[in-house]
Short mmCIF file of C-alpha atoms and ligand atoms in Angstrom, two decimals:
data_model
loop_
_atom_site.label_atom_id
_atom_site.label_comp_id
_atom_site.label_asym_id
_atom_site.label_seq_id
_atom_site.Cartn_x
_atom_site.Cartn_y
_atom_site.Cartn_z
CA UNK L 907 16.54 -1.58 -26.05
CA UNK L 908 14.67 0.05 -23.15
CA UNK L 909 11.94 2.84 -23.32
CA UNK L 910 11.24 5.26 -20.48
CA UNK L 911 7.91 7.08 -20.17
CA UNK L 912 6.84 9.86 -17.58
CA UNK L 913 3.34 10.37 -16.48
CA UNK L 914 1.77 13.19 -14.37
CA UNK L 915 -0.20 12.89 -11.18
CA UNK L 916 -3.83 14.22 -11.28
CA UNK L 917 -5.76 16.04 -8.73
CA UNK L 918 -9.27 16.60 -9.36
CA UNK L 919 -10.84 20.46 -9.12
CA UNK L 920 -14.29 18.53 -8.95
CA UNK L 921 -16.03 15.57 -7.94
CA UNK L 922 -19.45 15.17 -8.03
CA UNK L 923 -20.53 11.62 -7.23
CA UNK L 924 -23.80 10.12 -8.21
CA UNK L 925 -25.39 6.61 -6.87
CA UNK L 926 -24.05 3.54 -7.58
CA UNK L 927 -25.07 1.30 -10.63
CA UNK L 928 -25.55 -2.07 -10.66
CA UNK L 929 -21.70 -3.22 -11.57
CA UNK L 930 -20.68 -1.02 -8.18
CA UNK L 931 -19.22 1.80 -10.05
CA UNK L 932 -20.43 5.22 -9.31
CA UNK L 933 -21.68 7.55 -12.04
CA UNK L 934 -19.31 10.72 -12.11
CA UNK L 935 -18.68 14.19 -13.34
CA UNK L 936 -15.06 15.44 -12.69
CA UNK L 937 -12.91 17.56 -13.66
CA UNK L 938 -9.00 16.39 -13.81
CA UNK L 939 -6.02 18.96 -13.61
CA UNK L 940 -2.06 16.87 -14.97
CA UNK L 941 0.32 18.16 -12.64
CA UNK L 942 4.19 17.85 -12.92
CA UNK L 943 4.77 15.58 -9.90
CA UNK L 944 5.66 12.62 -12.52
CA UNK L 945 6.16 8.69 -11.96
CA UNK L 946 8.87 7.62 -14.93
CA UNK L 947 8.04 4.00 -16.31
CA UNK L 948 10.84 2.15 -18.12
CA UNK L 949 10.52 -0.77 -19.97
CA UNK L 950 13.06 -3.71 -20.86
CA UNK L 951 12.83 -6.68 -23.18
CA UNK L 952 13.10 -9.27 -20.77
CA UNK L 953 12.69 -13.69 -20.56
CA UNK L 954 10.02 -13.15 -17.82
CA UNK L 955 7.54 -10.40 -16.40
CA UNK L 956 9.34 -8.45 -13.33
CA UNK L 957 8.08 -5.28 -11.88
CA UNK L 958 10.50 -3.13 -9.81
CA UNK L 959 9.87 0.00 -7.81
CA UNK L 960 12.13 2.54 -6.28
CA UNK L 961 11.33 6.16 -5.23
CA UNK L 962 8.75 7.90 -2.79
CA UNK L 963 6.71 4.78 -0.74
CA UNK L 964 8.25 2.40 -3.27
CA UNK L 965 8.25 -0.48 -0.43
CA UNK L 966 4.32 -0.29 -0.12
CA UNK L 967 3.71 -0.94 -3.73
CA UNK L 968 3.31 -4.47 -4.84
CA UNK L 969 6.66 -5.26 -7.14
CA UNK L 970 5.07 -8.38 -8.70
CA UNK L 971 2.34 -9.27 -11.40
CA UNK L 972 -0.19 -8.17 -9.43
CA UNK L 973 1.11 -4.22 -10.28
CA UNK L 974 -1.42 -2.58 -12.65
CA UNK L 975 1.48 -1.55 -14.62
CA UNK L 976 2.25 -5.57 -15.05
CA UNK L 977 -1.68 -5.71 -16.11
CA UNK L 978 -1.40 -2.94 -18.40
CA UNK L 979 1.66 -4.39 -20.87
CA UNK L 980 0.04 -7.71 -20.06
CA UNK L 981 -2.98 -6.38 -21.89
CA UNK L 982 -1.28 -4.40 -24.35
CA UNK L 983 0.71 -8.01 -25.40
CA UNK L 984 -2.42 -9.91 -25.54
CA UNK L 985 -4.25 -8.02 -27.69
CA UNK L 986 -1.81 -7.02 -29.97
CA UNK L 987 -0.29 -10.48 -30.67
CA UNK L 988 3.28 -9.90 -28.62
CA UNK L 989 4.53 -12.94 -27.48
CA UNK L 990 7.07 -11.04 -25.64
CA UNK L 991 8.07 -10.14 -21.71
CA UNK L 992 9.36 -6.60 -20.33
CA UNK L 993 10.92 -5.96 -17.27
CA UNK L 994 9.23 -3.10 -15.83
CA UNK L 995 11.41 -0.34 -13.26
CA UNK L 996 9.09 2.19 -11.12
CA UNK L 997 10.68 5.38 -10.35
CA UNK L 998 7.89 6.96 -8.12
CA UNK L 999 7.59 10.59 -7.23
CA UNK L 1000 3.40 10.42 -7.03
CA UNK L 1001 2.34 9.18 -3.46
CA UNK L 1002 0.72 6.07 -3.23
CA UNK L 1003 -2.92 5.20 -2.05
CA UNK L 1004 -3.03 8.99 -2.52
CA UNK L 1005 -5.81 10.16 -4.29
CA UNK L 1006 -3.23 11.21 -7.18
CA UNK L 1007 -4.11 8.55 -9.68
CA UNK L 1008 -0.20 7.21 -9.48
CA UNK L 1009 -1.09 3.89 -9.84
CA UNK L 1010 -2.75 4.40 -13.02
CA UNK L 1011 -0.50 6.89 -14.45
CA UNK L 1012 1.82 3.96 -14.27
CA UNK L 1013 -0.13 1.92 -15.72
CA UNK L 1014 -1.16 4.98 -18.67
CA UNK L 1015 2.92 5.55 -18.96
CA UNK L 1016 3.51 1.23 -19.30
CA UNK L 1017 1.18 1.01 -22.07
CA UNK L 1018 2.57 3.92 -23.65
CA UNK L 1019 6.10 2.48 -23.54
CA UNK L 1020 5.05 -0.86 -24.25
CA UNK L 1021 3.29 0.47 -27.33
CA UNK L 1022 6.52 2.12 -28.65
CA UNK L 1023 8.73 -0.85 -27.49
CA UNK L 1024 6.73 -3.59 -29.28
CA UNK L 1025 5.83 -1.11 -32.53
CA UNK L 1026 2.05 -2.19 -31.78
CA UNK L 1027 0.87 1.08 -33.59
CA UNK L 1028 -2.34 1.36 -31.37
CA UNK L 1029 -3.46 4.80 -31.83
CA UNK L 1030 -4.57 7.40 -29.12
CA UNK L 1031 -8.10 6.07 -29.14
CA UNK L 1032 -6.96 2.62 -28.95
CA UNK L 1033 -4.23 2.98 -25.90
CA UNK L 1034 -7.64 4.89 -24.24
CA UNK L 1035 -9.31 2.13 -24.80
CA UNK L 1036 -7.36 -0.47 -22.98
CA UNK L 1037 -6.31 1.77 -20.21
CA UNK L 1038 -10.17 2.55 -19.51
CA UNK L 1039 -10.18 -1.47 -19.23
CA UNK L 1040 -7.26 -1.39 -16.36
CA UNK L 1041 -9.16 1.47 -14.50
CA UNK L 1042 -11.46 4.15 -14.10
CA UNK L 1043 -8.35 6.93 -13.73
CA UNK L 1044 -5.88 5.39 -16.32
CA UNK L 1045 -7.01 7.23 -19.54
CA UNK L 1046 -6.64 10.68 -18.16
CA UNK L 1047 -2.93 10.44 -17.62
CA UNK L 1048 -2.40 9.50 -21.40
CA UNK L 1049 -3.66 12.91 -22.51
CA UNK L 1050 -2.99 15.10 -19.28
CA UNK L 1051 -3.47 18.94 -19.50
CA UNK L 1052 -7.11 19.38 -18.21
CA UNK L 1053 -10.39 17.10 -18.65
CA UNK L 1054 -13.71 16.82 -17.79
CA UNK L 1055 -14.39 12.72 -16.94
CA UNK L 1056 -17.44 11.36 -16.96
CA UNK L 1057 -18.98 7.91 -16.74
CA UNK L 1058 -16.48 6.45 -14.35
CA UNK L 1059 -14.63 8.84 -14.48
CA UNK L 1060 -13.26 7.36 -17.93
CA UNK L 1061 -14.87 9.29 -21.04
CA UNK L 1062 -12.65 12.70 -21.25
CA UNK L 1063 -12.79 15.74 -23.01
CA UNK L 1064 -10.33 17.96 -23.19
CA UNK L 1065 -10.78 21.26 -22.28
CA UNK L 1066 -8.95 24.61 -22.09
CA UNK L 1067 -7.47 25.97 -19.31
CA UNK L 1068 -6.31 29.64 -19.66
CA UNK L 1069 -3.98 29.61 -16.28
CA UNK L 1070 -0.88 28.13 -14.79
CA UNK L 1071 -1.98 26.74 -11.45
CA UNK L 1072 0.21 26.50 -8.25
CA UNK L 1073 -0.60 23.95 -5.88
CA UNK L 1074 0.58 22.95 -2.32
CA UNK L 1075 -0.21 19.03 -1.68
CA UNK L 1076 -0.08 17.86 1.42
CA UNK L 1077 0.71 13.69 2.15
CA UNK L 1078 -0.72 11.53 4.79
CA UNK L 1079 1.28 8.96 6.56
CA UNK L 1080 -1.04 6.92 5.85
CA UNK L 1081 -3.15 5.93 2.54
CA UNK L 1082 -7.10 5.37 2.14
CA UNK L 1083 -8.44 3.01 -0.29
CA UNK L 1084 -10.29 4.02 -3.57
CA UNK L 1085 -13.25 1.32 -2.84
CA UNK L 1086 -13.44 2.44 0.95
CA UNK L 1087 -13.90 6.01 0.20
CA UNK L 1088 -16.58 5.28 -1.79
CA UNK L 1089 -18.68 2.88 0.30
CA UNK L 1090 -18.02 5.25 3.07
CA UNK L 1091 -19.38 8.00 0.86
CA UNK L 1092 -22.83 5.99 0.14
CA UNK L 1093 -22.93 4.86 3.79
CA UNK L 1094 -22.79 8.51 5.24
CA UNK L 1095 -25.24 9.76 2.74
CA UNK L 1096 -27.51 6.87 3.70
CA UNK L 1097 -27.33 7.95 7.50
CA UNK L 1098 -27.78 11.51 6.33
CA UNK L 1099 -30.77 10.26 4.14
CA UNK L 1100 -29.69 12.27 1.36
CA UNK L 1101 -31.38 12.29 -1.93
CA UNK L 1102 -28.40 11.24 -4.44
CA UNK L 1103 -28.93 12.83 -7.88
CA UNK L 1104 -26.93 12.07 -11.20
CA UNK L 1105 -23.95 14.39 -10.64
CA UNK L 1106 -23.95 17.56 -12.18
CA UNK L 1107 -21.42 19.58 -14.00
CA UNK L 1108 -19.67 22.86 -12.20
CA UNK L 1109 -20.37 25.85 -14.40
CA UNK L 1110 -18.30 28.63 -11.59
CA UNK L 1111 -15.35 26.22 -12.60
CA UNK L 1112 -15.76 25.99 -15.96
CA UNK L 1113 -15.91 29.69 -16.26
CA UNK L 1114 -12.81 30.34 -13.80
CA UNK L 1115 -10.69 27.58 -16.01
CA UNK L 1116 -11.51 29.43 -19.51
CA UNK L 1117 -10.93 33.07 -17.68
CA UNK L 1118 -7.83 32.06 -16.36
CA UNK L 1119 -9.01 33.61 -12.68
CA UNK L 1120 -7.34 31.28 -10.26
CA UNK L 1121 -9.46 33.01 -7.57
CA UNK L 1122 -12.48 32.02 -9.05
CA UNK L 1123 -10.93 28.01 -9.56
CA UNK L 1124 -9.90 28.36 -5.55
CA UNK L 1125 -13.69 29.26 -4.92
CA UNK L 1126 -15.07 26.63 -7.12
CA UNK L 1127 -13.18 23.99 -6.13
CA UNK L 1128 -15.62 20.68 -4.94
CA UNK L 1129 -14.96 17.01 -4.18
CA UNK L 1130 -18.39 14.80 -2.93
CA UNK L 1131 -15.72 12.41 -1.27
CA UNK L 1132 -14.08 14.58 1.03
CA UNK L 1133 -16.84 14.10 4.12
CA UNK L 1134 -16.23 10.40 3.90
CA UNK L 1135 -12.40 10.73 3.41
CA UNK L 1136 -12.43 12.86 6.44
CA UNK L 1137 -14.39 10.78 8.35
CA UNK L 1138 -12.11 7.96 7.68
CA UNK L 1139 -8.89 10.05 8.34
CA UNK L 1140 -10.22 12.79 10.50
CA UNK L 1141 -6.48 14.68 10.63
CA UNK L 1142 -7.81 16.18 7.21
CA UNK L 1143 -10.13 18.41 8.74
CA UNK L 1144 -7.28 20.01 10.68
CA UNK L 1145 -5.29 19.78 7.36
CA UNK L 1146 -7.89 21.69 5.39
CA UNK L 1147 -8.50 24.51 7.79
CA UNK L 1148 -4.75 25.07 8.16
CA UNK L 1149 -4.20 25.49 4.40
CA UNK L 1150 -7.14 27.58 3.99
CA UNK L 1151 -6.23 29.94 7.18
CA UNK L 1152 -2.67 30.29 5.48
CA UNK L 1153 -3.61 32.09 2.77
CA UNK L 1154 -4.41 29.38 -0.05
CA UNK L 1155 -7.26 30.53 -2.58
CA UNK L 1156 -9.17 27.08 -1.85
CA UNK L 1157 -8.47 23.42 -1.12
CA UNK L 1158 -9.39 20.06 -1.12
CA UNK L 1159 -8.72 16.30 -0.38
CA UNK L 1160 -7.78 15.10 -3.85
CA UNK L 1161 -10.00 11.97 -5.27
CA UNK L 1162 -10.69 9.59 -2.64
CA UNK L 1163 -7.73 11.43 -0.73
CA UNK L 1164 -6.26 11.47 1.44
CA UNK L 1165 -3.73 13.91 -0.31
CA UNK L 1166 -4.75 17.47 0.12
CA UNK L 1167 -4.40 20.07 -2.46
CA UNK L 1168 -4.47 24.02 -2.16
CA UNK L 1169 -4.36 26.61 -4.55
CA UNK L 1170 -1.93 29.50 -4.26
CA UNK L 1171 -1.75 32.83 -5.61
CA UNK L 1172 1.48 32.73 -6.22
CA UNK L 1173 5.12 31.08 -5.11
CA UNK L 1174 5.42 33.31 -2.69
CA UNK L 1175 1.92 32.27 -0.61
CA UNK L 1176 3.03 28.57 -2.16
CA UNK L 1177 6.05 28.62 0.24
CA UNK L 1178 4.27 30.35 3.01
CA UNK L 1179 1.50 27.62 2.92
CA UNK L 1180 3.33 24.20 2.39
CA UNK L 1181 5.57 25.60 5.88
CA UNK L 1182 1.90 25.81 7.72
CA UNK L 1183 0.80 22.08 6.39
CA UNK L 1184 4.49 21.24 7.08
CA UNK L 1185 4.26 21.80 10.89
CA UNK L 1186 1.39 19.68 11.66
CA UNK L 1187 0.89 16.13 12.96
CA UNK L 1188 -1.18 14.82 10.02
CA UNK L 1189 1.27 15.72 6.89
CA UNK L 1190 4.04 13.40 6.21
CA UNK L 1191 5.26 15.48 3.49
CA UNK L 1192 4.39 18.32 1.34
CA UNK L 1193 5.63 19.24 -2.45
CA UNK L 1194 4.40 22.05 -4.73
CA UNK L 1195 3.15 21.66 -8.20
CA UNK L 1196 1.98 23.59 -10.88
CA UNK L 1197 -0.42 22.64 -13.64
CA UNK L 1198 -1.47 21.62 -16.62
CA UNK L 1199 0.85 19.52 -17.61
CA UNK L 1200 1.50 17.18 -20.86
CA UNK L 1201 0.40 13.70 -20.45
CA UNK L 1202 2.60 10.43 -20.82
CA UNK L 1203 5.69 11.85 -22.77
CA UNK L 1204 8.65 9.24 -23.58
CA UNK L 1205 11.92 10.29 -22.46
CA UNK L 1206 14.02 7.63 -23.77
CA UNK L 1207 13.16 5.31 -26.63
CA UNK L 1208 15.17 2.05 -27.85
O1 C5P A 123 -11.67 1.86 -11.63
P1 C5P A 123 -10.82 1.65 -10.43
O2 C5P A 123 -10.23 0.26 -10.38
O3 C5P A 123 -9.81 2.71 -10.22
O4 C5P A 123 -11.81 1.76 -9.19
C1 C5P A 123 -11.44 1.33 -7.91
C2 C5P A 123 -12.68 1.23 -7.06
O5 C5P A 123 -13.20 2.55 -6.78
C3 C5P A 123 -13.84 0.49 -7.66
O6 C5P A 123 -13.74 -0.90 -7.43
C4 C5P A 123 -15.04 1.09 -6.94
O7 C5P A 123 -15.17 0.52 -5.64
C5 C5P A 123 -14.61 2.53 -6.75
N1 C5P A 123 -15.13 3.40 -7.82
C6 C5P A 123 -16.47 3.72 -7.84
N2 C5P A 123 -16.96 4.52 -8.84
C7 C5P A 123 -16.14 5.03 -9.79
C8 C5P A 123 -14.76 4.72 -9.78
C9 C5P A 123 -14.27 3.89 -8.79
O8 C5P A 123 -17.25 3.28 -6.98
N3 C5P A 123 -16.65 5.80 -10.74
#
């Protein structure tokens, strides 16, 4: 009577960030890669709503109703006319306040279970949808592989990428919030009196994705947050040059960071780099992962 989901992490191979509109969301163009560094959702028919977490930084997520993964079967209930609870158990491998979306892919990989738990029947469109309700980064880990988002982030399309990528990430010890990266983004372009443009798509990238030329994805790679994630966390810089000087095609902070992502060649450089990041003050951790991956896939259904 339980049904387990697993949901990939995202890093994104671009971020372009435009102004701010009037609700406080900014206007984006991004491009989101699924990779197989998974949080595993499982759902139980419970008498009340319980959310439990175990796993990489489970004690600094919030194991109550104010989870978005409580929000998202919440939501999937109301609208669909369940009058029933789930108990909801976390197994976390994506870090948290990362960057990495794992919030919202457990949210994406709750609604998913929910929706086979319950037999609501809501259709791809539908469970995209809802999730885009619960947060800007919650519909990409439904459909995984690789996606250009726009709007908030939220409107995807699928597109095709020719390559298997191999990616060092490298944790903080500590996390940055999603809202401060962003104000400190508008607030350092303000000093810097930039002129901030709608954002604009990354043909090099493109191009590199559909070749399958992971040199040309390392050289491409772009994220408009990184300055202010830096200059809130300013260990990154160090971070970034060390990946870069051991060997990786190209790197970034991930999102709002402050997880760090480089490229490698292959598993060989992969190993060689994530010993660098290993070594230094800033980086708690570091795992490789490889991508694109499947989005929310259930394991185990009732
Ligand atoms: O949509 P989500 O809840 O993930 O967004 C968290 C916060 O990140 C928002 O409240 C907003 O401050 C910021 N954000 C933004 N522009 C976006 C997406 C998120 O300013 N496109």
């Amino acid at each position: 009577m339980s049904v387990t989901v697993r949901a990939p992490a995202k890093i994104n191979l671009d971020l372009a960030v435009g102004p701010a509109g009037a609700d406080g969301f900014h206007e984006l163009v991004t491009v989101f890669l699924a990779l197989d560094l998974y949080d595993d959702v499982t759902v139980t028919p419970a008498p009340d709503w319980s959310c439990t977490v175990t796993g990489r930084q489970a004690g600094e997520v919030p194991q109550d109703a104010s989870n978005l993964a409580v929000r998202a079967a919440q939501l999937l209930a109301g609208r669909y006319g369940v009058r029933e609870s789930v108990a909801i158990a976390i197994d976390k491998d994506i870090p948290v306040a990362g960057g990495m979306a794992g919030g919202s892919a457990d949210a994406a990989a709750t609604l998913v279970a929910c929706n086979d738990l319950w037999g609501c029947g809501a259709d791809d469109d539908a469970l995209a949808e809802l999730a885009a309700e619960l947060g800007s980064d919650v519909a990409f880990p439904l459909i995984g592989g690789t996606a250009i988002g726009t709007g908030r982030g939220h409107l995807l399309e699928p597109i095709a990428a020719a390559v298997e990528l191999t990616w060092v990430l490298a944790f903080s010890p500590t996390g940055l919030s999603t809202p401060a990266v962003f104000r400190e983004c508008d607030r350092l372009r303000a000093q810097q009196r930039v002129d901030v443009l709608a954002p604009q798509p990354n043909p090099p990238l493109l191009a590199a994705l559909a070749a399958g030329d992971a040199a040309g994805v390392g050289r491409a790679l772009r994220n408009d947050l990184q300055a202010a994630a830096v200059s809130l966390q300013p260990a990154l810089a160090q971070t970034l040059a060390a990946g870069r000087a051991a060997g990786a095609l190209g790197g970034l902070v991930s999102g709002s960071g402050p997880t760090t992502a480089f490229l490698a060649a292959d598993d060989n450089a992969a190993d060689r780099i994530a010993a660098a990041l290993s070594r230094l003050p800033g980086v708690s951790d570091t795992a490789i992962a490889r991508g694109p991956v499947s989005g929310a896939t259930v394991l185990v259904g009732d």
